[in-house]
């Protein structure tokens, strides 16, 4: 169940961050509200996850997955530049999360 709530926290954070892009510096009402609600839900679900999962594991997955997905959304849907170096950086973030989780499995 912890992984389900963590997935919800990740999804909420991704939606909130994407909404923030469309809020134009919080000058647009609905994307600004989407950002606020998304982050409140994300932190509430993350806090619930921490009741049964170690903080290091949960935060590594939450921040790493969020970073990788937001970078991909930026490159694929928002017209941000794509380069080999940027893709390598995303892969390194994912590799770091995997390594942290492998260590936590012992």
PDB file of N, CA and C in Angstrom:
ATOM      1  N   UNK A   1       0.816  -1.202   0.000  1.00  0.00           N
ATOM      2  CA  UNK A   1       0.000   0.000   0.000  1.00  0.00           C
ATOM      3  C   UNK A   1       0.858   1.264   0.000  1.00  0.00           C
ATOM      4  N   UNK A   2       2.035   1.186   0.606  1.00  0.00           N
ATOM      5  CA  UNK A   2       2.920   2.357   0.660  1.00  0.00           C
ATOM      6  C   UNK A   2       3.316   2.794  -0.743  1.00  0.00           C
ATOM      7  N   UNK A   3       3.544   1.828  -1.622  1.00  0.00           N
ATOM      8  CA  UNK A   3       3.931   2.188  -2.985  1.00  0.00           C
ATOM      9  C   UNK A   3       2.778   2.815  -3.761  1.00  0.00           C
ATOM     10  N   UNK A   4       1.553   2.457  -3.428  1.00  0.00           N
ATOM     11  CA  UNK A   4       0.381   3.062  -4.078  1.00  0.00           C
ATOM     12  C   UNK A   4       0.251   4.524  -3.650  1.00  0.00           C
ATOM     13  N   UNK A   5       0.375   4.794  -2.360  1.00  0.00           N
ATOM     14  CA  UNK A   5       0.288   6.181  -1.900  1.00  0.00           C
ATOM     15  C   UNK A   5       1.475   7.000  -2.410  1.00  0.00           C
ATOM     16  N   UNK A   6       2.648   6.365  -2.500  1.00  0.00           N
ATOM     17  CA  UNK A   6       3.812   7.062  -3.037  1.00  0.00           C
ATOM     18  C   UNK A   6       3.599   7.393  -4.518  1.00  0.00           C
ATOM     19  N   UNK A   7       3.024   6.465  -5.269  1.00  0.00           N
ATOM     20  CA  UNK A   7       2.719   6.739  -6.680  1.00  0.00           C
ATOM     21  C   UNK A   7       1.741   7.902  -6.804  1.00  0.00           C
ATOM     22  N   UNK A   8       0.757   7.955  -5.927  1.00  0.00           N
ATOM     23  CA  UNK A   8      -0.182   9.080  -5.918  1.00  0.00           C
ATOM     24  C   UNK A   8       0.522  10.392  -5.610  1.00  0.00           C
ATOM     25  N   UNK A   9       1.469  10.353  -4.670  1.00  0.00           N
ATOM     26  CA  UNK A   9       2.238  11.555  -4.321  1.00  0.00           C
ATOM     27  C   UNK A   9       3.069  12.018  -5.513  1.00  0.00           C
ATOM     28  N   UNK A  10       3.666  11.080  -6.211  1.00  0.00           N
ATOM     29  CA  UNK A  10       4.482  11.412  -7.382  1.00  0.00           C
ATOM     30  C   UNK A  10       3.609  12.018  -8.474  1.00  0.00           C
ATOM     31  N   UNK A  11       2.476  11.387  -8.756  1.00  0.00           N
ATOM     32  CA  UNK A  11       1.572  11.897  -9.783  1.00  0.00           C
ATOM     33  C   UNK A  11       1.076  13.297  -9.429  1.00  0.00           C
ATOM     34  N   UNK A  12       0.718  13.508  -8.176  1.00  0.00           N
ATOM     35  CA  UNK A  12       0.243  14.828  -7.739  1.00  0.00           C
ATOM     36  C   UNK A  12       1.328  15.881  -7.892  1.00  0.00           C
ATOM     37  N   UNK A  13       2.552  15.527  -7.551  1.00  0.00           N
ATOM     38  CA  UNK A  13       3.666  16.466  -7.666  1.00  0.00           C
ATOM     39  C   UNK A  13       3.935  16.802  -9.129  1.00  0.00           C
ATOM     40  N   UNK A  14       3.857  15.812 -10.002  1.00  0.00           N
ATOM     41  CA  UNK A  14       4.060  16.037 -11.438  1.00  0.00           C
ATOM     42  C   UNK A  14       2.977  16.965 -11.990  1.00  0.00           C
ATOM     43  N   UNK A  15       1.734  16.709 -11.616  1.00  0.00           N
ATOM     44  CA  UNK A  15       0.636  17.564 -12.078  1.00  0.00           C
ATOM     45  C   UNK A  15       0.775  18.985 -11.531  1.00  0.00           C
ATOM     46  N   UNK A  16       1.195  19.108 -10.270  1.00  0.00           N
ATOM     47  CA  UNK A  16       1.366  20.432  -9.670  1.00  0.00           C
ATOM     48  C   UNK A  16       2.481  21.211 -10.359  1.00  0.00           C
ATOM     49  N   UNK A  17       3.582  20.542 -10.631  1.00  0.00           N
ATOM     50  CA  UNK A  17       4.706  21.209 -11.278  1.00  0.00           C
ATOM     51  C   UNK A  17       4.349  21.624 -12.705  1.00  0.00           C
ATOM     52  N   UNK A  18       3.651  20.757 -13.412  1.00  0.00           N
ATOM     53  CA  UNK A  18       3.214  21.095 -14.768  1.00  0.00           C
ATOM     54  C   UNK A  18       2.234  22.261 -14.735  1.00  0.00           C
ATOM     55  N   UNK A  19       1.323  22.269 -13.761  1.00  0.00           N
ATOM     56  CA  UNK A  19       0.390  23.386 -13.609  1.00  0.00           C
ATOM     57  C   UNK A  19       1.133  24.682 -13.327  1.00  0.00           C
ATOM     58  N   UNK A  20       2.214  24.595 -12.557  1.00  0.00           N
ATOM     59  CA  UNK A  20       2.992  25.784 -12.241  1.00  0.00           C
ATOM     60  C   UNK A  20       3.559  26.417 -13.510  1.00  0.00           C
ATOM     61  N   UNK A  21       3.974  25.586 -14.445  1.00  0.00           N
ATOM     62  CA  UNK A  21       4.483  26.110 -15.719  1.00  0.00           C
ATOM     63  C   UNK A  21       3.403  26.941 -16.412  1.00  0.00           C
ATOM     64  N   UNK A  22       2.171  26.459 -16.368  1.00  0.00           N
ATOM     65  CA  UNK A  22       1.066  27.137 -17.041  1.00  0.00           C
ATOM     66  C   UNK A  22       0.464  28.284 -16.221  1.00  0.00           C
ATOM     67  N   UNK A  23       0.904  28.435 -14.971  1.00  0.00           N
ATOM     68  CA  UNK A  23       0.371  29.522 -14.136  1.00  0.00           C
ATOM     69  C   UNK A  23       0.983  30.876 -14.503  1.00  0.00           C
ATOM     70  N   UNK A  24       2.076  30.858 -15.273  1.00  0.00           N
ATOM     71  CA  UNK A  24       2.780  32.084 -15.665  1.00  0.00           C
ATOM     72  C   UNK A  24       3.074  32.963 -14.453  1.00  0.00           C
ATOM     73  N   UNK A  25       3.838  32.389 -13.531  1.00  0.00           N
ATOM     74  CA  UNK A  25       4.227  33.152 -12.336  1.00  0.00           C
ATOM     75  C   UNK A  25       3.063  33.397 -11.399  1.00  0.00           C
ATOM     76  N   UNK A  26       2.140  32.469 -11.347  1.00  0.00           N
ATOM     77  CA  UNK A  26       0.929  32.539 -10.521  1.00  0.00           C
ATOM     78  C   UNK A  26       0.027  33.708 -10.908  1.00  0.00           C
ATOM     79  N   UNK A  27       0.063  34.079 -12.173  1.00  0.00           N
ATOM     80  CA  UNK A  27      -0.821  35.151 -12.642  1.00  0.00           C
ATOM     81  C   UNK A  27      -2.105  34.610 -13.274  1.00  0.00           C
ATOM     82  N   UNK A  28      -2.206  33.319 -13.433  1.00  0.00           N
ATOM     83  CA  UNK A  28      -3.429  32.686 -13.950  1.00  0.00           C
ATOM     84  C   UNK A  28      -4.048  31.851 -12.844  1.00  0.00           C
ATOM     85  N   UNK A  29      -5.337  32.066 -12.604  1.00  0.00           N
ATOM     86  CA  UNK A  29      -6.022  31.485 -11.449  1.00  0.00           C
ATOM     87  C   UNK A  29      -6.016  29.961 -11.448  1.00  0.00           C
ATOM     88  N   UNK A  30      -6.560  29.331 -12.485  1.00  0.00           N
ATOM     89  CA  UNK A  30      -6.771  27.884 -12.433  1.00  0.00           C
ATOM     90  C   UNK A  30      -5.472  27.086 -12.377  1.00  0.00           C
ATOM     91  N   UNK A  31      -4.475  27.405 -13.187  1.00  0.00           N
ATOM     92  CA  UNK A  31      -3.215  26.679 -13.024  1.00  0.00           C
ATOM     93  C   UNK A  31      -2.562  26.932 -11.661  1.00  0.00           C
ATOM     94  N   UNK A  32      -2.741  28.136 -11.124  1.00  0.00           N
ATOM     95  CA  UNK A  32      -2.196  28.438  -9.795  1.00  0.00           C
ATOM     96  C   UNK A  32      -2.879  27.598  -8.729  1.00  0.00           C
ATOM     97  N   UNK A  33      -4.197  27.483  -8.815  1.00  0.00           N
ATOM     98  CA  UNK A  33      -4.923  26.632  -7.869  1.00  0.00           C
ATOM     99  C   UNK A  33      -4.545  25.168  -8.045  1.00  0.00           C
ATOM    100  N   UNK A  34      -4.367  24.749  -9.292  1.00  0.00           N
ATOM    101  CA  UNK A  34      -3.926  23.372  -9.555  1.00  0.00           C
ATOM    102  C   UNK A  34      -2.573  23.089  -8.935  1.00  0.00           C
ATOM    103  N   UNK A  35      -1.698  24.069  -8.990  1.00  0.00           N
ATOM    104  CA  UNK A  35      -0.383  23.926  -8.372  1.00  0.00           C
ATOM    105  C   UNK A  35      -0.505  23.753  -6.860  1.00  0.00           C
ATOM    106  N   UNK A  36      -1.266  24.628  -6.228  1.00  0.00           N
ATOM    107  CA  UNK A  36      -1.420  24.576  -4.770  1.00  0.00           C
ATOM    108  C   UNK A  36      -2.066  23.267  -4.321  1.00  0.00           C
ATOM    109  N   UNK A  37      -3.154  22.901  -4.959  1.00  0.00           N
ATOM    110  CA  UNK A  37      -3.849  21.662  -4.583  1.00  0.00           C
ATOM    111  C   UNK A  37      -2.960  20.450  -4.839  1.00  0.00           C
ATOM    112  N   UNK A  38      -2.281  20.450  -5.972  1.00  0.00           N
ATOM    113  CA  UNK A  38      -1.405  19.324  -6.300  1.00  0.00           C
ATOM    114  C   UNK A  38      -0.307  19.119  -5.280  1.00  0.00           C
ATOM    115  N   UNK A  39       0.313  20.217  -4.836  1.00  0.00           N
ATOM    116  CA  UNK A  39       1.377  20.080  -3.843  1.00  0.00           C
ATOM    117  C   UNK A  39       0.838  19.688  -2.469  1.00  0.00           C
ATOM    118  N   UNK A  40      -0.321  20.184  -2.087  1.00  0.00           N
ATOM    119  CA  UNK A  40      -0.914  19.773  -0.809  1.00  0.00           C
ATOM    120  C   UNK A  40      -1.201  18.277  -0.826  1.00  0.00           C
ATOM    121  N   UNK A  41      -1.803  17.798  -1.906  1.00  0.00           N
ATOM    122  CA  UNK A  41      -2.093  16.365  -2.030  1.00  0.00           C
ATOM    123  C   UNK A  41      -0.796  15.565  -2.053  1.00  0.00           C
ATOM    124  N   UNK A  42       0.207  16.034  -2.802  1.00  0.00           N
ATOM    125  CA  UNK A  42       1.481  15.320  -2.888  1.00  0.00           C
ATOM    126  C   UNK A  42       2.134  15.173  -1.517  1.00  0.00           C
ATOM    127  N   UNK A  43       2.192  16.261  -0.763  1.00  0.00           N
ATOM    128  CA  UNK A  43       2.826  16.186   0.557  1.00  0.00           C
ATOM    129  C   UNK A  43       2.001  15.357   1.542  1.00  0.00           C
ATOM    130  N   UNK A  44       0.684  15.434   1.450  1.00  0.00           N
ATOM    131  CA  UNK A  44      -0.159  14.613   2.325  1.00  0.00           C
ATOM    132  C   UNK A  44       0.064  13.126   2.036  1.00  0.00           C
ATOM    133  N   UNK A  45       0.110  12.769   0.764  1.00  0.00           N
ATOM    134  CA  UNK A  45       0.339  11.365   0.413  1.00  0.00           C
ATOM    135  C   UNK A  45       1.758  10.921   0.759  1.00  0.00           C
ATOM    136  N   UNK A  46       2.729  11.809   0.576  1.00  0.00           N
ATOM    137  CA  UNK A  46       4.099  11.474   0.964  1.00  0.00           C
ATOM    138  C   UNK A  46       4.187  11.258   2.474  1.00  0.00           C
ATOM    139  N   UNK A  47       3.543  12.107   3.241  1.00  0.00           N
ATOM    140  CA  UNK A  47       3.540  11.954   4.698  1.00  0.00           C
ATOM    141  C   UNK A  47       2.900  10.622   5.101  1.00  0.00           C
ATOM    142  N   UNK A  48       1.830  10.266   4.417  1.00  0.00           N
ATOM    143  CA  UNK A  48       1.173   8.976   4.705  1.00  0.00           C
ATOM    144  C   UNK A  48       2.104   7.812   4.357  1.00  0.00           C
ATOM    145  N   UNK A  49       2.826   7.948   3.247  1.00  0.00           N
ATOM    146  CA  UNK A  49       3.775   6.917   2.834  1.00  0.00           C
ATOM    147  C   UNK A  49       4.855   6.717   3.886  1.00  0.00           C
ATOM    148  N   UNK A  50       5.303   7.817   4.501  1.00  0.00           N
ATOM    149  CA  UNK A  50       6.402   7.741   5.468  1.00  0.00           C
ATOM    150  C   UNK A  50       6.025   7.011   6.755  1.00  0.00           C
ATOM    151  N   UNK A  51       4.747   6.743   6.948  1.00  0.00           N
ATOM    152  CA  UNK A  51       4.336   5.956   8.110  1.00  0.00           C
ATOM    153  C   UNK A  51       4.829   4.512   8.004  1.00  0.00           C
ATOM    154  N   UNK A  52       5.017   4.021   6.761  1.00  0.00           N
ATOM    155  CA  UNK A  52       5.387   2.617   6.598  1.00  0.00           C
ATOM    156  C   UNK A  52       6.612   2.404   5.704  1.00  0.00           C
ATOM    157  N   UNK A  53       7.258   3.480   5.282  1.00  0.00           N
ATOM    158  CA  UNK A  53       8.439   3.350   4.422  1.00  0.00           C
ATOM    159  C   UNK A  53       9.513   4.288   4.941  1.00  0.00           C
ATOM    160  N   UNK A  54      10.755   3.885   4.808  1.00  0.00           N
ATOM    161  CA  UNK A  54      11.840   4.739   5.291  1.00  0.00           C
ATOM    162  C   UNK A  54      11.883   6.034   4.484  1.00  0.00           C
ATOM    163  N   UNK A  55      12.272   7.099   5.145  1.00  0.00           N
ATOM    164  CA  UNK A  55      12.275   8.415   4.514  1.00  0.00           C
ATOM    165  C   UNK A  55      13.262   8.471   3.346  1.00  0.00           C
ATOM    166  N   UNK A  56      14.404   7.826   3.476  1.00  0.00           N
ATOM    167  CA  UNK A  56      15.393   7.835   2.403  1.00  0.00           C
ATOM    168  C   UNK A  56      14.882   7.171   1.143  1.00  0.00           C
ATOM    169  N   UNK A  57      14.262   6.018   1.302  1.00  0.00           N
ATOM    170  CA  UNK A  57      13.712   5.292   0.159  1.00  0.00           C
ATOM    171  C   UNK A  57      12.564   6.058  -0.468  1.00  0.00           C
ATOM    172  N   UNK A  58      11.624   6.511   0.346  1.00  0.00           N
ATOM    173  CA  UNK A  58      10.450   7.212  -0.178  1.00  0.00           C
ATOM    174  C   UNK A  58      10.852   8.501  -0.882  1.00  0.00           C
ATOM    175  N   UNK A  59      11.734   9.273  -0.271  1.00  0.00           N
ATOM    176  CA  UNK A  59      12.108  10.553  -0.870  1.00  0.00           C
ATOM    177  C   UNK A  59      12.931  10.357  -2.135  1.00  0.00           C
ATOM    178  N   UNK A  60      13.782   9.337  -2.150  1.00  0.00           N
ATOM    179  CA  UNK A  60      14.572   9.060  -3.354  1.00  0.00           C
ATOM    180  C   UNK A  60      13.653   8.721  -4.524  1.00  0.00           C
ATOM    181  N   UNK A  61      12.668   7.887  -4.283  1.00  0.00           N
ATOM    182  CA  UNK A  61      11.736   7.513  -5.343  1.00  0.00           C
ATOM    183  C   UNK A  61      10.903   8.717  -5.747  1.00  0.00           C
ATOM    184  N   UNK A  62      10.370   9.447  -4.766  1.00  0.00           N
ATOM    185  CA  UNK A  62       9.498  10.596  -5.029  1.00  0.00           C
ATOM    186  C   UNK A  62      10.227  11.673  -5.830  1.00  0.00           C
ATOM    187  N   UNK A  63      11.378  12.070  -5.352  1.00  0.00           N
ATOM    188  CA  UNK A  63      12.087  13.153  -6.030  1.00  0.00           C
ATOM    189  C   UNK A  63      12.695  12.695  -7.350  1.00  0.00           C
ATOM    190  N   UNK A  64      13.235  11.494  -7.391  1.00  0.00           N
ATOM    191  CA  UNK A  64      13.846  10.994  -8.619  1.00  0.00           C
ATOM    192  C   UNK A  64      12.832  10.781  -9.727  1.00  0.00           C
ATOM    193  N   UNK A  65      11.727  10.140  -9.404  1.00  0.00           N
ATOM    194  CA  UNK A  65      10.692   9.907 -10.417  1.00  0.00           C
ATOM    195  C   UNK A  65      10.101  11.228 -10.879  1.00  0.00           C
ATOM    196  N   UNK A  66       9.836  12.129  -9.944  1.00  0.00           N
ATOM    197  CA  UNK A  66       9.289  13.430 -10.303  1.00  0.00           C
ATOM    198  C   UNK A  66      10.234  14.207 -11.208  1.00  0.00           C
ATOM    199  N   UNK A  67      11.509  14.214 -10.871  1.00  0.00           N
ATOM    200  CA  UNK A  67      12.498  14.918 -11.676  1.00  0.00           C
ATOM    201  C   UNK A  67      12.583  14.331 -13.083  1.00  0.00           C
ATOM    202  N   UNK A  68      12.657  13.017 -13.187  1.00  0.00           N
ATOM    203  CA  UNK A  68      12.780  12.363 -14.489  1.00  0.00           C
ATOM    204  C   UNK A  68      11.547  12.611 -15.353  1.00  0.00           C
ATOM    205  N   UNK A  69      10.364  12.476 -14.771  1.00  0.00           N
ATOM    206  CA  UNK A  69       9.136  12.655 -15.560  1.00  0.00           C
ATOM    207  C   UNK A  69       8.956  14.117 -15.967  1.00  0.00           C
ATOM    208  N   UNK A  70       9.220  15.049 -15.061  1.00  0.00           N
ATOM    209  CA  UNK A  70       9.086  16.465 -15.412  1.00  0.00           C
ATOM    210  C   UNK A  70      10.084  16.843 -16.504  1.00  0.00           C
ATOM    211  N   UNK A  71      11.306  16.338 -16.430  1.00  0.00           N
ATOM    212  CA  UNK A  71      12.288  16.613 -17.486  1.00  0.00           C
ATOM    213  C   UNK A  71      11.794  16.060 -18.821  1.00  0.00           C
ATOM    214  N   UNK A  72      11.235  14.862 -18.816  1.00  0.00           N
ATOM    215  CA  UNK A  72      10.710  14.263 -20.047  1.00  0.00           C
ATOM    216  C   UNK A  72       9.520  15.061 -20.585  1.00  0.00           C
ATOM    217  N   UNK A  73       8.621  15.481 -19.698  1.00  0.00           N
ATOM    218  CA  UNK A  73       7.471  16.299 -20.125  1.00  0.00           C
ATOM    219  C   UNK A  73       7.967  17.587 -20.769  1.00  0.00           C
ATOM    220  N   UNK A  74       8.955  18.206 -20.155  1.00  0.00           N
ATOM    221  CA  UNK A  74       9.512  19.437 -20.713  1.00  0.00           C
ATOM    222  C   UNK A  74      10.081  19.228 -22.104  1.00  0.00           C
ATOM    223  N   UNK A  75      10.816  18.145 -22.281  1.00  0.00           N
ATOM    224  CA  UNK A  75      11.442  17.892 -23.578  1.00  0.00           C
ATOM    225  C   UNK A  75      10.426  17.462 -24.638  1.00  0.00           C
ATOM    226  N   UNK A  76       9.458  16.632 -24.259  1.00  0.00           N
ATOM    227  CA  UNK A  76       8.529  16.062 -25.239  1.00  0.00           C
ATOM    228  C   UNK A  76       7.352  16.989 -25.537  1.00  0.00           C
ATOM    229  N   UNK A  77       6.790  17.615 -24.495  1.00  0.00           N
ATOM    230  CA  UNK A  77       5.541  18.360 -24.679  1.00  0.00           C
ATOM    231  C   UNK A  77       5.678  19.881 -24.598  1.00  0.00           C
ATOM    232  N   UNK A  78       6.721  20.367 -23.943  1.00  0.00           N
ATOM    233  CA  UNK A  78       6.819  21.808 -23.715  1.00  0.00           C
ATOM    234  C   UNK A  78       7.897  22.485 -24.544  1.00  0.00           C
ATOM    235  N   UNK A  79       8.477  21.753 -25.469  1.00  0.00           N
ATOM    236  CA  UNK A  79       9.435  22.357 -26.386  1.00  0.00           C
ATOM    237  C   UNK A  79      10.787  22.687 -25.793  1.00  0.00           C
ATOM    238  N   UNK A  80      11.121  22.106 -24.659  1.00  0.00           N
ATOM    239  CA  UNK A  80      12.439  22.354 -24.081  1.00  0.00           C
ATOM    240  C   UNK A  80      13.490  21.575 -24.867  1.00  0.00           C
ATOM    241  N   UNK A  81      14.693  22.062 -24.840  1.00  0.00           N
ATOM    242  CA  UNK A  81      15.756  21.435 -25.620  1.00  0.00           C
ATOM    243  C   UNK A  81      16.032  20.017 -25.130  1.00  0.00           C
ATOM    244  N   UNK A  82      16.417  19.194 -26.087  1.00  0.00           N
ATOM    245  CA  UNK A  82      16.802  17.821 -25.788  1.00  0.00           C
ATOM    246  C   UNK A  82      18.241  17.642 -26.248  1.00  0.00           C
ATOM    247  N   UNK A  83      19.043  17.091 -25.372  1.00  0.00           N
ATOM    248  CA  UNK A  83      20.428  16.828 -25.743  1.00  0.00           C
ATOM    249  C   UNK A  83      20.857  15.508 -25.126  1.00  0.00           C
ATOM    250  N   UNK A  84      21.927  14.992 -25.633  1.00  0.00           N
ATOM    251  CA  UNK A  84      22.471  13.756 -25.084  1.00  0.00           C
ATOM    252  C   UNK A  84      22.826  13.944 -23.616  1.00  0.00           C
ATOM    253  N   UNK A  85      23.387  15.081 -23.287  1.00  0.00           N
ATOM    254  CA  UNK A  85      23.784  15.352 -21.909  1.00  0.00           C
ATOM    255  C   UNK A  85      22.566  15.419 -20.980  1.00  0.00           C
ATOM    256  N   UNK A  86      21.486  16.040 -21.448  1.00  0.00           N
ATOM    257  CA  UNK A  86      20.267  16.130 -20.637  1.00  0.00           C
ATOM    258  C   UNK A  86      19.664  14.741 -20.417  1.00  0.00           C
ATOM    259  N   UNK A  87      19.619  13.937 -21.454  1.00  0.00           N
ATOM    260  CA  UNK A  87      19.093  12.574 -21.334  1.00  0.00           C
ATOM    261  C   UNK A  87      19.976  11.751 -20.409  1.00  0.00           C
ATOM    262  N   UNK A  88      21.286  11.925 -20.512  1.00  0.00           N
ATOM    263  CA  UNK A  88      22.211  11.229 -19.611  1.00  0.00           C
ATOM    264  C   UNK A  88      21.940  11.633 -18.163  1.00  0.00           C
ATOM    265  N   UNK A  89      21.686  12.906 -17.922  1.00  0.00           N
ATOM    266  CA  UNK A  89      21.379  13.372 -16.574  1.00  0.00           C
ATOM    267  C   UNK A  89      20.132  12.712 -16.015  1.00  0.00           C
ATOM    268  N   UNK A  90      19.094  12.604 -16.830  1.00  0.00           N
ATOM    269  CA  UNK A  90      17.853  11.944 -16.394  1.00  0.00           C
ATOM    270  C   UNK A  90      18.134  10.475 -16.082  1.00  0.00           C
ATOM    271  N   UNK A  91      18.904   9.817 -16.935  1.00  0.00           N
ATOM    272  CA  UNK A  91      19.241   8.405 -16.690  1.00  0.00           C
ATOM    273  C   UNK A  91      20.062   8.244 -15.412  1.00  0.00           C
ATOM    274  N   UNK A  92      20.928   9.201 -15.121  1.00  0.00           N
ATOM    275  CA  UNK A  92      21.705   9.137 -13.878  1.00  0.00           C
ATOM    276  C   UNK A  92      20.816   9.312 -12.650  1.00  0.00           C
ATOM    277  N   UNK A  93      19.810  10.174 -12.749  1.00  0.00           N
ATOM    278  CA  UNK A  93      18.849  10.324 -11.648  1.00  0.00           C
ATOM    279  C   UNK A  93      18.141   8.991 -11.404  1.00  0.00           C
ATOM    280  N   UNK A  94      17.673   8.378 -12.465  1.00  0.00           N
ATOM    281  CA  UNK A  94      16.984   7.080 -12.340  1.00  0.00           C
ATOM    282  C   UNK A  94      17.929   6.030 -11.774  1.00  0.00           C
ATOM    283  N   UNK A  95      19.164   5.991 -12.255  1.00  0.00           N
ATOM    284  CA  UNK A  95      20.144   5.031 -11.731  1.00  0.00           C
ATOM    285  C   UNK A  95      20.405   5.265 -10.248  1.00  0.00           C
ATOM    286  N   UNK A  96      20.474   6.519  -9.833  1.00  0.00           N
ATOM    287  CA  UNK A  96      20.679   6.817  -8.415  1.00  0.00           C
ATOM    288  C   UNK A  96      19.541   6.305  -7.547  1.00  0.00           C
ATOM    289  N   UNK A  97      18.320   6.472  -8.015  1.00  0.00           N
ATOM    290  CA  UNK A  97      17.164   5.962  -7.265  1.00  0.00           C
ATOM    291  C   UNK A  97      17.236   4.445  -7.164  1.00  0.00           C
ATOM    292  N   UNK A  98      17.575   3.786  -8.249  1.00  0.00           N
ATOM    293  CA  UNK A  98      17.682   2.328  -8.243  1.00  0.00           C
ATOM    294  C   UNK A  98      18.750   1.873  -7.259  1.00  0.00           C
ATOM    295  N   UNK A  99      19.912   2.511  -7.294  1.00  0.00           N
ATOM    296  CA  UNK A  99      20.997   2.126  -6.389  1.00  0.00           C
ATOM    297  C   UNK A  99      20.607   2.336  -4.935  1.00  0.00           C
ATOM    298  N   UNK A 100      19.973   3.464  -4.624  1.00  0.00           N
ATOM    299  CA  UNK A 100      19.529   3.696  -3.243  1.00  0.00           C
ATOM    300  C   UNK A 100      18.540   2.635  -2.795  1.00  0.00           C
ATOM    301  N   UNK A 101      17.663   2.212  -3.689  1.00  0.00           N
ATOM    302  CA  UNK A 101      16.695   1.187  -3.330  1.00  0.00           C
ATOM    303  C   UNK A 101      17.324  -0.182  -3.191  1.00  0.00           C
ATOM    304  N   UNK A 102      18.336  -0.481  -3.976  1.00  0.00           N
ATOM    305  CA  UNK A 102      19.043  -1.760  -3.848  1.00  0.00           C
ATOM    306  C   UNK A 102      19.712  -1.851  -2.490  1.00  0.00           C
ATOM    307  N   UNK A 103      20.314  -0.770  -2.044  1.00  0.00           N
ATOM    308  CA  UNK A 103      20.975  -0.754  -0.744  1.00  0.00           C
ATOM    309  C   UNK A 103      19.959  -0.905   0.384  1.00  0.00           C
ATOM    310  N   UNK A 104      18.781  -0.307   0.217  1.00  0.00           N
ATOM    311  CA  UNK A 104      17.747  -0.388   1.230  1.00  0.00           C
ATOM    312  C   UNK A 104      17.082  -1.746   1.315  1.00  0.00           C
ATOM    313  N   UNK A 105      17.263  -2.594   0.290  1.00  0.00           N
ATOM    314  CA  UNK A 105      16.620  -3.909   0.262  1.00  0.00           C
ATOM    315  C   UNK A 105      17.315  -4.897   1.183  1.00  0.00           C
ATOM    316  N   UNK A 106      18.511  -4.587   1.663  1.00  0.00           N
ATOM    317  CA  UNK A 106      19.243  -5.549   2.519  1.00  0.00           C
ATOM    318  C   UNK A 106      18.849  -5.469   3.940  1.00  0.00           C
TER     319      UNK A 106
END
